[in-house]
Short mmCIF file of C-alpha atoms in Angstrom, two decimals:
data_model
loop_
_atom_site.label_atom_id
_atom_site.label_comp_id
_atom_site.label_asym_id
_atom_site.label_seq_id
_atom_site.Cartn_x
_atom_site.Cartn_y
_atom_site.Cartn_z
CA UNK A 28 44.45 148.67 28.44
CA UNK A 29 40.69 148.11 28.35
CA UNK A 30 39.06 146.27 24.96
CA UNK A 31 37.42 149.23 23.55
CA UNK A 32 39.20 151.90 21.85
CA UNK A 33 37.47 154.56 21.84
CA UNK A 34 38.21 157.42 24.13
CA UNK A 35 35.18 159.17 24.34
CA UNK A 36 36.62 162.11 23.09
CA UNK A 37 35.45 161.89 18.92
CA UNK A 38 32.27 163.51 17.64
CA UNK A 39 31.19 160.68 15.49
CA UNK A 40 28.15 159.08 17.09
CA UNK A 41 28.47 155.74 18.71
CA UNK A 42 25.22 154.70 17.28
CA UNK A 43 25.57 156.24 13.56
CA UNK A 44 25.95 154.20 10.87
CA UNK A 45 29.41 154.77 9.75
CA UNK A 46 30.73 154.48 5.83
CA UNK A 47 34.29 152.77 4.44
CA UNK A 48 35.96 156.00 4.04
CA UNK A 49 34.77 156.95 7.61
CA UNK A 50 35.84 153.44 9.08
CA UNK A 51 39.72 153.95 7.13
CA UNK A 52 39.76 157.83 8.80
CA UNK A 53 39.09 156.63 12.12
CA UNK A 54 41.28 153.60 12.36
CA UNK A 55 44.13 155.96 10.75
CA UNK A 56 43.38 158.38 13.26
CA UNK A 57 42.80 155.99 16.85
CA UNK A 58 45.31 153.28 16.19
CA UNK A 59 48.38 155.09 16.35
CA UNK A 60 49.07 157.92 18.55
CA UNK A 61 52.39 159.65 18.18
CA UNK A 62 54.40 161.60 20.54
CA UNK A 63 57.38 160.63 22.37
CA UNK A 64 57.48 157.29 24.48
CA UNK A 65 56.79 157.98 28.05
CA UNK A 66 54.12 155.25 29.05
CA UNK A 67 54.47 151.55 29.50
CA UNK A 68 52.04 148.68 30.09
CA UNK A 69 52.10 144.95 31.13
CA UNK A 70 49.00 142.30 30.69
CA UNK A 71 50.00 139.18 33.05
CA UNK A 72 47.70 136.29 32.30
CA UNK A 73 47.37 133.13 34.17
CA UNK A 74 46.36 129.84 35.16
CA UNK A 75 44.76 129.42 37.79
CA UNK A 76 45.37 125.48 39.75
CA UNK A 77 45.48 123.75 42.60
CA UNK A 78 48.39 125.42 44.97
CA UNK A 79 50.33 122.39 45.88
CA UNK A 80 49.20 119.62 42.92
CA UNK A 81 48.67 122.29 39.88
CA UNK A 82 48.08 118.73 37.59
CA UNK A 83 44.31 118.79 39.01
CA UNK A 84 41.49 120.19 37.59
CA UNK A 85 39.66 123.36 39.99
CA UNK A 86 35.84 123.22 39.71
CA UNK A 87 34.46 125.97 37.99
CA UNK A 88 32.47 126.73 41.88
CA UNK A 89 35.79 127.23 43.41
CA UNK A 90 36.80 129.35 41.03
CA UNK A 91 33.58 132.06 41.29
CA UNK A 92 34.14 131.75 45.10
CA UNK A 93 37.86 133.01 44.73
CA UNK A 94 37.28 135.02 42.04
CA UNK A 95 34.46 137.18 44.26
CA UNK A 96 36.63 136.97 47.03
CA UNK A 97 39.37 138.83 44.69
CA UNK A 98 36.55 141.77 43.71
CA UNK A 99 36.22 142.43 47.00
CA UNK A 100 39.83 143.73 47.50
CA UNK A 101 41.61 146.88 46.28
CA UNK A 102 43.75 146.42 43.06
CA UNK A 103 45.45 149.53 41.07
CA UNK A 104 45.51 146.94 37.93
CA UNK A 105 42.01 145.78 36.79
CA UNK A 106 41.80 142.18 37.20
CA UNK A 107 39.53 140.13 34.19
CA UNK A 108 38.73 136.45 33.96
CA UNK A 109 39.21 134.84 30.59
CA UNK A 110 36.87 132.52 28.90
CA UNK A 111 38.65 129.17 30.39
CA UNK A 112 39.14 130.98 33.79
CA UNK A 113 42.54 132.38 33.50
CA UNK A 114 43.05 135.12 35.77
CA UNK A 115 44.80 139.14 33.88
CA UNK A 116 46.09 141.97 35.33
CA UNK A 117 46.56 145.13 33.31
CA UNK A 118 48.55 147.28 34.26
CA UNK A 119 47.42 151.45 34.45
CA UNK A 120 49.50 153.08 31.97
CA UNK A 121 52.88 153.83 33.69
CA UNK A 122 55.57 157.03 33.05
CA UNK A 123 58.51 154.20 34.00
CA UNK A 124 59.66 150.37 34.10
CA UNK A 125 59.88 150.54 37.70
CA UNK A 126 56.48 152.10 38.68
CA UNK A 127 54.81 149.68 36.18
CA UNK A 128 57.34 146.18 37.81
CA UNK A 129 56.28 148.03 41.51
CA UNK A 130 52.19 148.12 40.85
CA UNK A 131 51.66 145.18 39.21
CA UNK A 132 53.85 143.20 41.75
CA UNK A 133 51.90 144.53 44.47
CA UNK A 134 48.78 143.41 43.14
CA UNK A 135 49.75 140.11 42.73
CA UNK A 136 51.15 139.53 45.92
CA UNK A 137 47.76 140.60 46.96
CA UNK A 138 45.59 138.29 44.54
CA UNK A 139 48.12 135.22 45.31
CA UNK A 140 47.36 135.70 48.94
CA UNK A 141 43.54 135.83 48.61
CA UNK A 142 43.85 132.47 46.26
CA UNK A 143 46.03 130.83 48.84
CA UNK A 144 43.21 130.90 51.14
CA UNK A 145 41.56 128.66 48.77
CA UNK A 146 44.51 126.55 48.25
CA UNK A 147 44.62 127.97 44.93
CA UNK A 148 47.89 129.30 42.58
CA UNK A 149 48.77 131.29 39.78
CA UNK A 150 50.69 128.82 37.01
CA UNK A 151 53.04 130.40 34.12
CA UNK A 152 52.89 128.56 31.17
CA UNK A 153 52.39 129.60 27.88
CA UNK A 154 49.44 126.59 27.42
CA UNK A 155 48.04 124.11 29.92
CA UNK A 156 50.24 121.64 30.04
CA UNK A 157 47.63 119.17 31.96
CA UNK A 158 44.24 120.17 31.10
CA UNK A 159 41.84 120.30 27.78
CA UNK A 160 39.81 123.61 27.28
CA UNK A 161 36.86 124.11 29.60
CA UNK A 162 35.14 127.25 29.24
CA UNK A 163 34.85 129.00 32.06
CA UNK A 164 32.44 132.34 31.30
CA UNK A 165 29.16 131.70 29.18
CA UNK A 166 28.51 135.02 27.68
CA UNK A 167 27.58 136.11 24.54
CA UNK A 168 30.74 137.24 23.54
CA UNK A 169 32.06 134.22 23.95
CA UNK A 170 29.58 131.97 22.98
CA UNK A 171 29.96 133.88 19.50
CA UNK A 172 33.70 133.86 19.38
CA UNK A 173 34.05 130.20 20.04
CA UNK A 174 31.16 129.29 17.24
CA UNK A 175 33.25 131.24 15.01
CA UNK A 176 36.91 129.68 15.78
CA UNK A 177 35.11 126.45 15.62
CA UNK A 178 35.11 126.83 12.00
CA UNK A 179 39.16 126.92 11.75
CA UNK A 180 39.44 123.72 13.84
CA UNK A 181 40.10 122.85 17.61
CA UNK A 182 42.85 125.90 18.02
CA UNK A 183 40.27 128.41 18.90
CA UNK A 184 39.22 126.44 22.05
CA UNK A 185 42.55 126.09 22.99
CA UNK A 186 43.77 129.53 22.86
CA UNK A 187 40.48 130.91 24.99
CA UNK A 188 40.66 128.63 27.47
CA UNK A 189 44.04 126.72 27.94
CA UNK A 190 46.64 129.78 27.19
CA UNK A 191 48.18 132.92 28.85
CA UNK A 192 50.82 135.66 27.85
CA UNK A 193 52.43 138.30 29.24
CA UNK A 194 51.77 141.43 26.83
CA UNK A 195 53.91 144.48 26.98
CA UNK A 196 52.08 147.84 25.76
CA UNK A 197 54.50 150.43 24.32
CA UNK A 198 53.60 153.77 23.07
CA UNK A 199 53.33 153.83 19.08
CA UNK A 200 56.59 156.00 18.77
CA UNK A 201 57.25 159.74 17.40
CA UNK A 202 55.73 161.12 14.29
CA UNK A 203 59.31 162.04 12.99
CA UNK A 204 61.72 158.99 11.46
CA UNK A 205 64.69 157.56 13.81
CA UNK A 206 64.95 155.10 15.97
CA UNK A 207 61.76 156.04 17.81
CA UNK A 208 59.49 157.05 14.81
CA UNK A 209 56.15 154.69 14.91
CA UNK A 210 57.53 153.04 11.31
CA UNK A 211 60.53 151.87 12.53
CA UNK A 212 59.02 150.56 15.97
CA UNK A 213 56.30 149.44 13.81
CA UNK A 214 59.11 147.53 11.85
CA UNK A 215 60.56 146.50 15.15
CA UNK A 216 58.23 144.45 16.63
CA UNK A 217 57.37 142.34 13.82
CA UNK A 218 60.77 141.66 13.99
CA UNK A 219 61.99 141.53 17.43
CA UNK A 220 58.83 139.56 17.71
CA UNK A 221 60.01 136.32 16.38
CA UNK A 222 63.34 136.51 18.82
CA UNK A 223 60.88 137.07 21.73
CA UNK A 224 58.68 134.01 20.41
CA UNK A 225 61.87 131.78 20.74
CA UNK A 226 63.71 133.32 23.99
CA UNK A 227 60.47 133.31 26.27
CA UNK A 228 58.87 129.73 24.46
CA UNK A 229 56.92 128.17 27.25
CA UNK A 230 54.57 125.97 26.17
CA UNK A 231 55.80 123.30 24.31
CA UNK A 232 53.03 120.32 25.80
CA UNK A 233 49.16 119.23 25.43
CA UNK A 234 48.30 117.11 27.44
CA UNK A 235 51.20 116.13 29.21
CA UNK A 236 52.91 115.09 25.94
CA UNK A 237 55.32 117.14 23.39
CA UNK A 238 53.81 118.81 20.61
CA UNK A 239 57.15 119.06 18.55
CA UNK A 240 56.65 122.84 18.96
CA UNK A 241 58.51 124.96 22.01
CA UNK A 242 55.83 127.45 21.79
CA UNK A 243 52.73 125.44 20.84
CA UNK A 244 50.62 128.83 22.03
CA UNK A 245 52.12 130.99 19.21
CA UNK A 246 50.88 127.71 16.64
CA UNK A 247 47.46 128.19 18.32
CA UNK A 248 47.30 131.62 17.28
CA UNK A 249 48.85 130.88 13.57
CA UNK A 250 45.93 127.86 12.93
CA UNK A 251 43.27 130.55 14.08
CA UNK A 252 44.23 132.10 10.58
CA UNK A 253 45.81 135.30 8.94
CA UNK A 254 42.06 137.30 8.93
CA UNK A 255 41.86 137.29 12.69
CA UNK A 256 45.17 136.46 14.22
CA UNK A 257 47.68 137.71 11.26
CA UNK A 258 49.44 141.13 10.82
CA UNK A 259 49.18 143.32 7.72
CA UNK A 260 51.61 143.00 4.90
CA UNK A 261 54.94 144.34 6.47
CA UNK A 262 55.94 146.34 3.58
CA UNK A 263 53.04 149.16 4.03
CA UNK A 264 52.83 152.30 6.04
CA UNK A 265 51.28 151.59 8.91
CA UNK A 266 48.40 153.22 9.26
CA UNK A 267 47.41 152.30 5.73
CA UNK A 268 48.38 149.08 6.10
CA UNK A 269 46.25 148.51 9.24
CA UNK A 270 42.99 150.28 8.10
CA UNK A 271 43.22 147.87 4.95
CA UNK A 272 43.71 145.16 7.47
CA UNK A 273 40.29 146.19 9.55
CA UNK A 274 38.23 146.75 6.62
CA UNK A 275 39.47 143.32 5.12
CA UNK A 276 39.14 141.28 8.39
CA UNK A 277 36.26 138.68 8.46
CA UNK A 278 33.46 139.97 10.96
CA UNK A 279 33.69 137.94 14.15
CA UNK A 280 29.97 138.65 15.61
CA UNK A 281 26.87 140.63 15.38
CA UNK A 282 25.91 141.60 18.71
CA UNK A 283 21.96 141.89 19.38
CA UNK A 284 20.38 143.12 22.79
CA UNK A 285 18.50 139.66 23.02
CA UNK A 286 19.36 136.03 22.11
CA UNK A 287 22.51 134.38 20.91
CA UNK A 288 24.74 136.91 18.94
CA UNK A 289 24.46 136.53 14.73
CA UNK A 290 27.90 134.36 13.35
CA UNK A 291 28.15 135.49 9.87
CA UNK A 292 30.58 133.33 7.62
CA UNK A 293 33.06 135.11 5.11
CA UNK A 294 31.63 138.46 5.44
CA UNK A 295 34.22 141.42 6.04
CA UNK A 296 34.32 144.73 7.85
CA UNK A 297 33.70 146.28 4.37
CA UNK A 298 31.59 144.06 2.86
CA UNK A 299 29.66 144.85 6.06
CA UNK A 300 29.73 148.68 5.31
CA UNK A 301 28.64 148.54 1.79
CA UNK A 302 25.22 146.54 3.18
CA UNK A 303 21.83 147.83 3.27
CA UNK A 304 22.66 147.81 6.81
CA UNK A 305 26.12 149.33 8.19
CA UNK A 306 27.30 148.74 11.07
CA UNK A 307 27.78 151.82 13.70
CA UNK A 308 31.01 153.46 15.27
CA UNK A 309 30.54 151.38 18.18
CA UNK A 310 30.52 147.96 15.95
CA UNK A 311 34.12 148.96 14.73
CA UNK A 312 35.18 149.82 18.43
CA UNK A 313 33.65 146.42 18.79
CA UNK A 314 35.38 144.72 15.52
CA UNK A 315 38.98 145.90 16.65
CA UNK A 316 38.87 143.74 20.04
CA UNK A 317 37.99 140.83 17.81
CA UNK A 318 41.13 141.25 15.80
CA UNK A 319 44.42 139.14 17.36
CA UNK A 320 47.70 139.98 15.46
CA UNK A 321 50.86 139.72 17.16
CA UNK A 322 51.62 143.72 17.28
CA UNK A 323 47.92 145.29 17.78
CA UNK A 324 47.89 148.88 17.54
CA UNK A 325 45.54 150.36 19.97
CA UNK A 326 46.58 154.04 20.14
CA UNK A 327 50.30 152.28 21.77
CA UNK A 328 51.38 148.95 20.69
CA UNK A 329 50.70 145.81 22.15
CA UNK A 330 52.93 143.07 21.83
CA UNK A 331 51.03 139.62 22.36
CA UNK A 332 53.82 137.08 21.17
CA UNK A 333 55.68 136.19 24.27
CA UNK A 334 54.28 133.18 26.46
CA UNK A 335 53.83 133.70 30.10
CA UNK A 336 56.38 132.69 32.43
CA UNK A 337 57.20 130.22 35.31
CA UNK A 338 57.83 131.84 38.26
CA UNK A 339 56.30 134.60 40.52
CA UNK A 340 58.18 137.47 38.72
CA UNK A 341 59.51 135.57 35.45
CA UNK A 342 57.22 137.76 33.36
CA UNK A 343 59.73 140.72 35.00
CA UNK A 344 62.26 139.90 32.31
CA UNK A 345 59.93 140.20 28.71
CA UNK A 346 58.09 143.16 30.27
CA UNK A 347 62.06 144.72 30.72
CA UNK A 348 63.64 143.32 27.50
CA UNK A 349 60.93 144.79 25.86
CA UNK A 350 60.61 148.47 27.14
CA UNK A 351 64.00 148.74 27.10
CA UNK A 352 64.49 147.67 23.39
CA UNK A 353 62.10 150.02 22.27
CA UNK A 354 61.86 153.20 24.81
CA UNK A 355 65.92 153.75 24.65
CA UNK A 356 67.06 154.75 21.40
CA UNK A 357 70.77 153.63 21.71
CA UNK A 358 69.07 149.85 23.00
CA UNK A 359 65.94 150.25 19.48
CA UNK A 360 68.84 151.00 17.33
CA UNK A 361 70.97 148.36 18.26
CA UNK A 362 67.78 146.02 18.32
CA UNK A 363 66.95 147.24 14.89
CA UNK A 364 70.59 145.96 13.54
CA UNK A 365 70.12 142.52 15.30
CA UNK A 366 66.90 141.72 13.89
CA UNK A 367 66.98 143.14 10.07
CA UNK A 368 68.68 140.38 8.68
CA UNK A 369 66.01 137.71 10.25
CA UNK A 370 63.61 140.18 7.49
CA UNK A 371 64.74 137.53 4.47
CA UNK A 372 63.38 134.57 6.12
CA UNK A 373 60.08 136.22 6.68
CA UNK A 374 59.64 135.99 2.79
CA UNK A 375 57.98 139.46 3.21
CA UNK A 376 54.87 137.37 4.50
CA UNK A 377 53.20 139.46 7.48
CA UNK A 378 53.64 137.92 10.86
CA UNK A 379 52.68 135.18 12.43
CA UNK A 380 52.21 133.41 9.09
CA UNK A 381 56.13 133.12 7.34
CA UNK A 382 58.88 131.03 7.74
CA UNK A 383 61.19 133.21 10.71
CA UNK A 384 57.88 133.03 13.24
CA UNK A 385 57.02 129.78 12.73
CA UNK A 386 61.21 128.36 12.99
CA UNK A 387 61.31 130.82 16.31
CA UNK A 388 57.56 128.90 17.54
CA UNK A 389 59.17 125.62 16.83
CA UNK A 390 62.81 125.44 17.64
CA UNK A 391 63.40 128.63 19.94
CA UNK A 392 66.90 129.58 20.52
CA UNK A 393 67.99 126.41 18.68
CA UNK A 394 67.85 128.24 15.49
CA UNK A 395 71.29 129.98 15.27
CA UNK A 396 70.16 133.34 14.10
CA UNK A 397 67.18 133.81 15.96
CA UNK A 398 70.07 132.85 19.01
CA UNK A 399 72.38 135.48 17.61
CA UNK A 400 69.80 138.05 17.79
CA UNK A 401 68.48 137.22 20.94
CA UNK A 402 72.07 137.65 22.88
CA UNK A 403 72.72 141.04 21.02
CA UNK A 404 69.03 142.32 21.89
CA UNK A 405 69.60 141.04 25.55
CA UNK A 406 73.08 142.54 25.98
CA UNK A 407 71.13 146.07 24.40
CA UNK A 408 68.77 146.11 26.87
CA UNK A 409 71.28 144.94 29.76
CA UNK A 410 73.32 148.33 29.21
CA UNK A 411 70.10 150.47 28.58
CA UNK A 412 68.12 149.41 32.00
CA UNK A 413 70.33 151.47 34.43
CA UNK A 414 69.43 154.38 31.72
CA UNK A 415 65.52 153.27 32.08
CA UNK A 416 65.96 153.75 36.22
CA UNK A 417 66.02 149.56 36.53
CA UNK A 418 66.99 148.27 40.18
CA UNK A 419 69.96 145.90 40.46
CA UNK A 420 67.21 143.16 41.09
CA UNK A 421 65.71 143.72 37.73
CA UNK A 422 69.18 144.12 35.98
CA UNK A 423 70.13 140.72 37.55
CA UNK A 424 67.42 138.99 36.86
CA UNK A 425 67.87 140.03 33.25
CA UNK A 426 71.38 139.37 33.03
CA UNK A 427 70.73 135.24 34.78
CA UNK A 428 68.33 134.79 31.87
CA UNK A 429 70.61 135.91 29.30
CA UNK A 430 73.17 133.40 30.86
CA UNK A 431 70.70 130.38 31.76
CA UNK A 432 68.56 130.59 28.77
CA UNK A 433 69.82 133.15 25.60
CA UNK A 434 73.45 132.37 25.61
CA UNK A 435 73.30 128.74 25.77
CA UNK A 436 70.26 128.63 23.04
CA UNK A 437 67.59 127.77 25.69
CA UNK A 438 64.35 128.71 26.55
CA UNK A 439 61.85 127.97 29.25
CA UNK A 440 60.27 125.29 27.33
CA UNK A 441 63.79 123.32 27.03
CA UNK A 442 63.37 122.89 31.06
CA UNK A 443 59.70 121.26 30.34
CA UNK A 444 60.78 119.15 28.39
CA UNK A 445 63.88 117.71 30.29
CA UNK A 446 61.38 117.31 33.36
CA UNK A 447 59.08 115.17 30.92
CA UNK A 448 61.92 113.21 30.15
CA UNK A 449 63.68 112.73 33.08
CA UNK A 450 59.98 111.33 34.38
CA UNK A 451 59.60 109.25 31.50
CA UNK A 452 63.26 107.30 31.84
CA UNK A 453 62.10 106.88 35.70
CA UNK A 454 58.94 105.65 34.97
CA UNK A 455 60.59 103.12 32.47
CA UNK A 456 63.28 102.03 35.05
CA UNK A 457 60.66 100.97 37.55
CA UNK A 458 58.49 99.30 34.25
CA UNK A 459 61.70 97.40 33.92
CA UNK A 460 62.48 96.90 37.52
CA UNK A 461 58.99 95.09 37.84
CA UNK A 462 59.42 92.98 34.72
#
């Protein structure tokens, strides 16, 4: 679940210059690997605030003390800090839901307790509802990618260092069609992405006010732009369609051993490899962690769409919903039904950037299809989780947010947003008490 993709294992140099035709082989050939699903991932990002008053800002010093007390202690998922100071576990690759659910719940019971002795928490939301980004880390990397998300406008700075996910990692899918050939799961998730946009929205404030959008993280990512946050055009084959996508992409950075990192402006991948000088193999390994679509093909599939979660083990639900929509083929098939009529309203635009992702960003389970999906992709993956080897805990806490939330055309963000409202009529009662 690490940034680079390379797996050490190709004979192409690191270091050589590499050519367009070599750059199209090698994406074809390292973005999706085939074989039949049998390992599953989860990325849990998260805010990191005061324990008992979340609404106040943490010093960036108490944050490195906590964050060297958490290197100090054994984890099985590697733990990174994100630009603003959000805290991620990824999880190892895992052969079932419940060893994946079983290790990364471990490990956060283990970095809450080390941030409690700081009076410190882990928050789920989707984006800050209190605080305006800060950045956190000052490295190059960073330093270079906010320069360059500058140039779109303020949503750059926003989604470094005020938002967090939870991102489930499937395997790409079998070679051979059916419901768990890599087209059709490819299909799938651009799909079944929009439903899990509205059914987990959680972020639907900026500074403490509404931003007319349930999911104002998945508008973040859509203002970033279609070069660096967009999906290819959904009507390719994949691989093709991707390596296009690469070699198209605008170049985020040009890393140098000394000094600030080089910005360029409007110059893409293979612009870049048609110069008098190319950039290497390790500049693409480099290019494809600069690239944010909503389905990111890294050898599996990583689904980035779904906001994180309130609660300790809310992000239990997405990470189940998911896997079990996609590694049981009665549960994909039945998904794959749900979800091909919401294909029309996508205007055959690629994803984030049509109609069906932003109505799921901006109304949720309000919009009556995207709700009618959502309940028969829950119900799927309801029946398909004893199949999967899901404990009655994980069933039940599936099946209570299919009542609370999906059936009655809800989503996290809805509860926001009647706390905000509730405060605001008590805040006006006293206003009118005192005059």
């Amino acid at each position: 679940m690490s940034d680079s993709i390379s797996d050490g294992g190709d004979c192409t140099e690191h270091r050589t210059a590499v050519t367009e035709a070599e750059v199209e082989a090698l994406v074809r050939g390292i973005c999706f690997k085939t074989g039949p699903p049998r390992t599953l991932g989860v990325e849990v990002e998260w805010l990191v605030h005061e324990l008992r008053r979340p609404q106040l800002p943490v010093t960036p010093e108490r944050l490195e003390a906590a964050y060297a007390a958490l290197r100090a202690v054994p984890l099985k998922s590697p733990l990174t800090v994100e630009p603003g100071g959000q805290l991620e576990l990824s999880s190892p690759p895992a052969t079932s839901l419940m060893e994946c659910i079983e290790t990364v719940s471990a490990d956060l019971d283990t970095v809450r307790a080390v941030l409690a002795e700081d009076d410190l928490g882990l928050v789920g939301f989707g984006h800050d509802p209190w605080h305006a980004p800060r950045r956190f880390l000052r490295e190059p990397r960073y330093d270079a990618m906010e320069a360059c998300l500058d140039r779109t406008g303020p949503a750059g700075r926003h989604m470094m260092c005020t938002s967090a996910s939870v991102q489930v990692c499937v395997d790409a899918g079998q070679e051979e069609p059916g419901p768990l050939g890599h087209e059709r799961r490819w299909q799938l998730a651009h799909l079944l992405g929009a439903v899990l946009v509205a059914a987990f929205a959680n972020s639907p404030l900026i500074g403490e006010r509404p931003t007319g959008w349930l999911s104002t993280r998945q508008l973040l990512w859509m203002e970033i732009g279609a070069g660096r946050a967009g999906a290819p055009p959904p009507d390719g084959e994949p691989r093709s369609a991707w390596a296009r996508h690469v070699l198209d992409a605008p170049v985020m950075c040009v890393r140098r051993d000394g000094g600030p990192w080089e910005v360029p402006e409007g110059l893409t991948f293979r612009e870049w490899t048609r110069s008098q000088t190319p950039p290497t193999r390790a500049d693409l390994d480099y290019h494809l962690t600069t690239l944010f679509p909503p389905v990111r093909p890294r050898g599996h599939l990583e689904l980035r769409m779904i906001d994180a979660q309130p609660g300790e083990d809310g992000w239990i639900v997405p990470l189940a919903v998911t896997a079990a929509l996609f590694d049981d083929p009665e549960a994909a098939e039945s998904a794959h039904r749900a979800v091909k009529p919401l294909a029309e309203r996508a205007l055959n635009l690629p994803a984030p950037h049509n109609p069906l992702w932003t109505d799921a960003a901006r109304h949720g389970l309000a919009d009556p299809e995207l709700r009618e999906a959502a309940v028969a992709c829950f119900t799927a993956a309801l029946e398909a989780l004893p199949r999967l080897g899901a404990t009655p805990a994980v069933m039940d806490a599936v099946a209570a947010y299919l009542h609370r939330y999906v059936a009655q055309g809800r989503c996290p963000a809805d509860d926001l947003l009647d706390r905000l409202r509730d405060t605001d009529r008590r805040a006006h009662g006293r206003k009118d008490i005192r005059t």
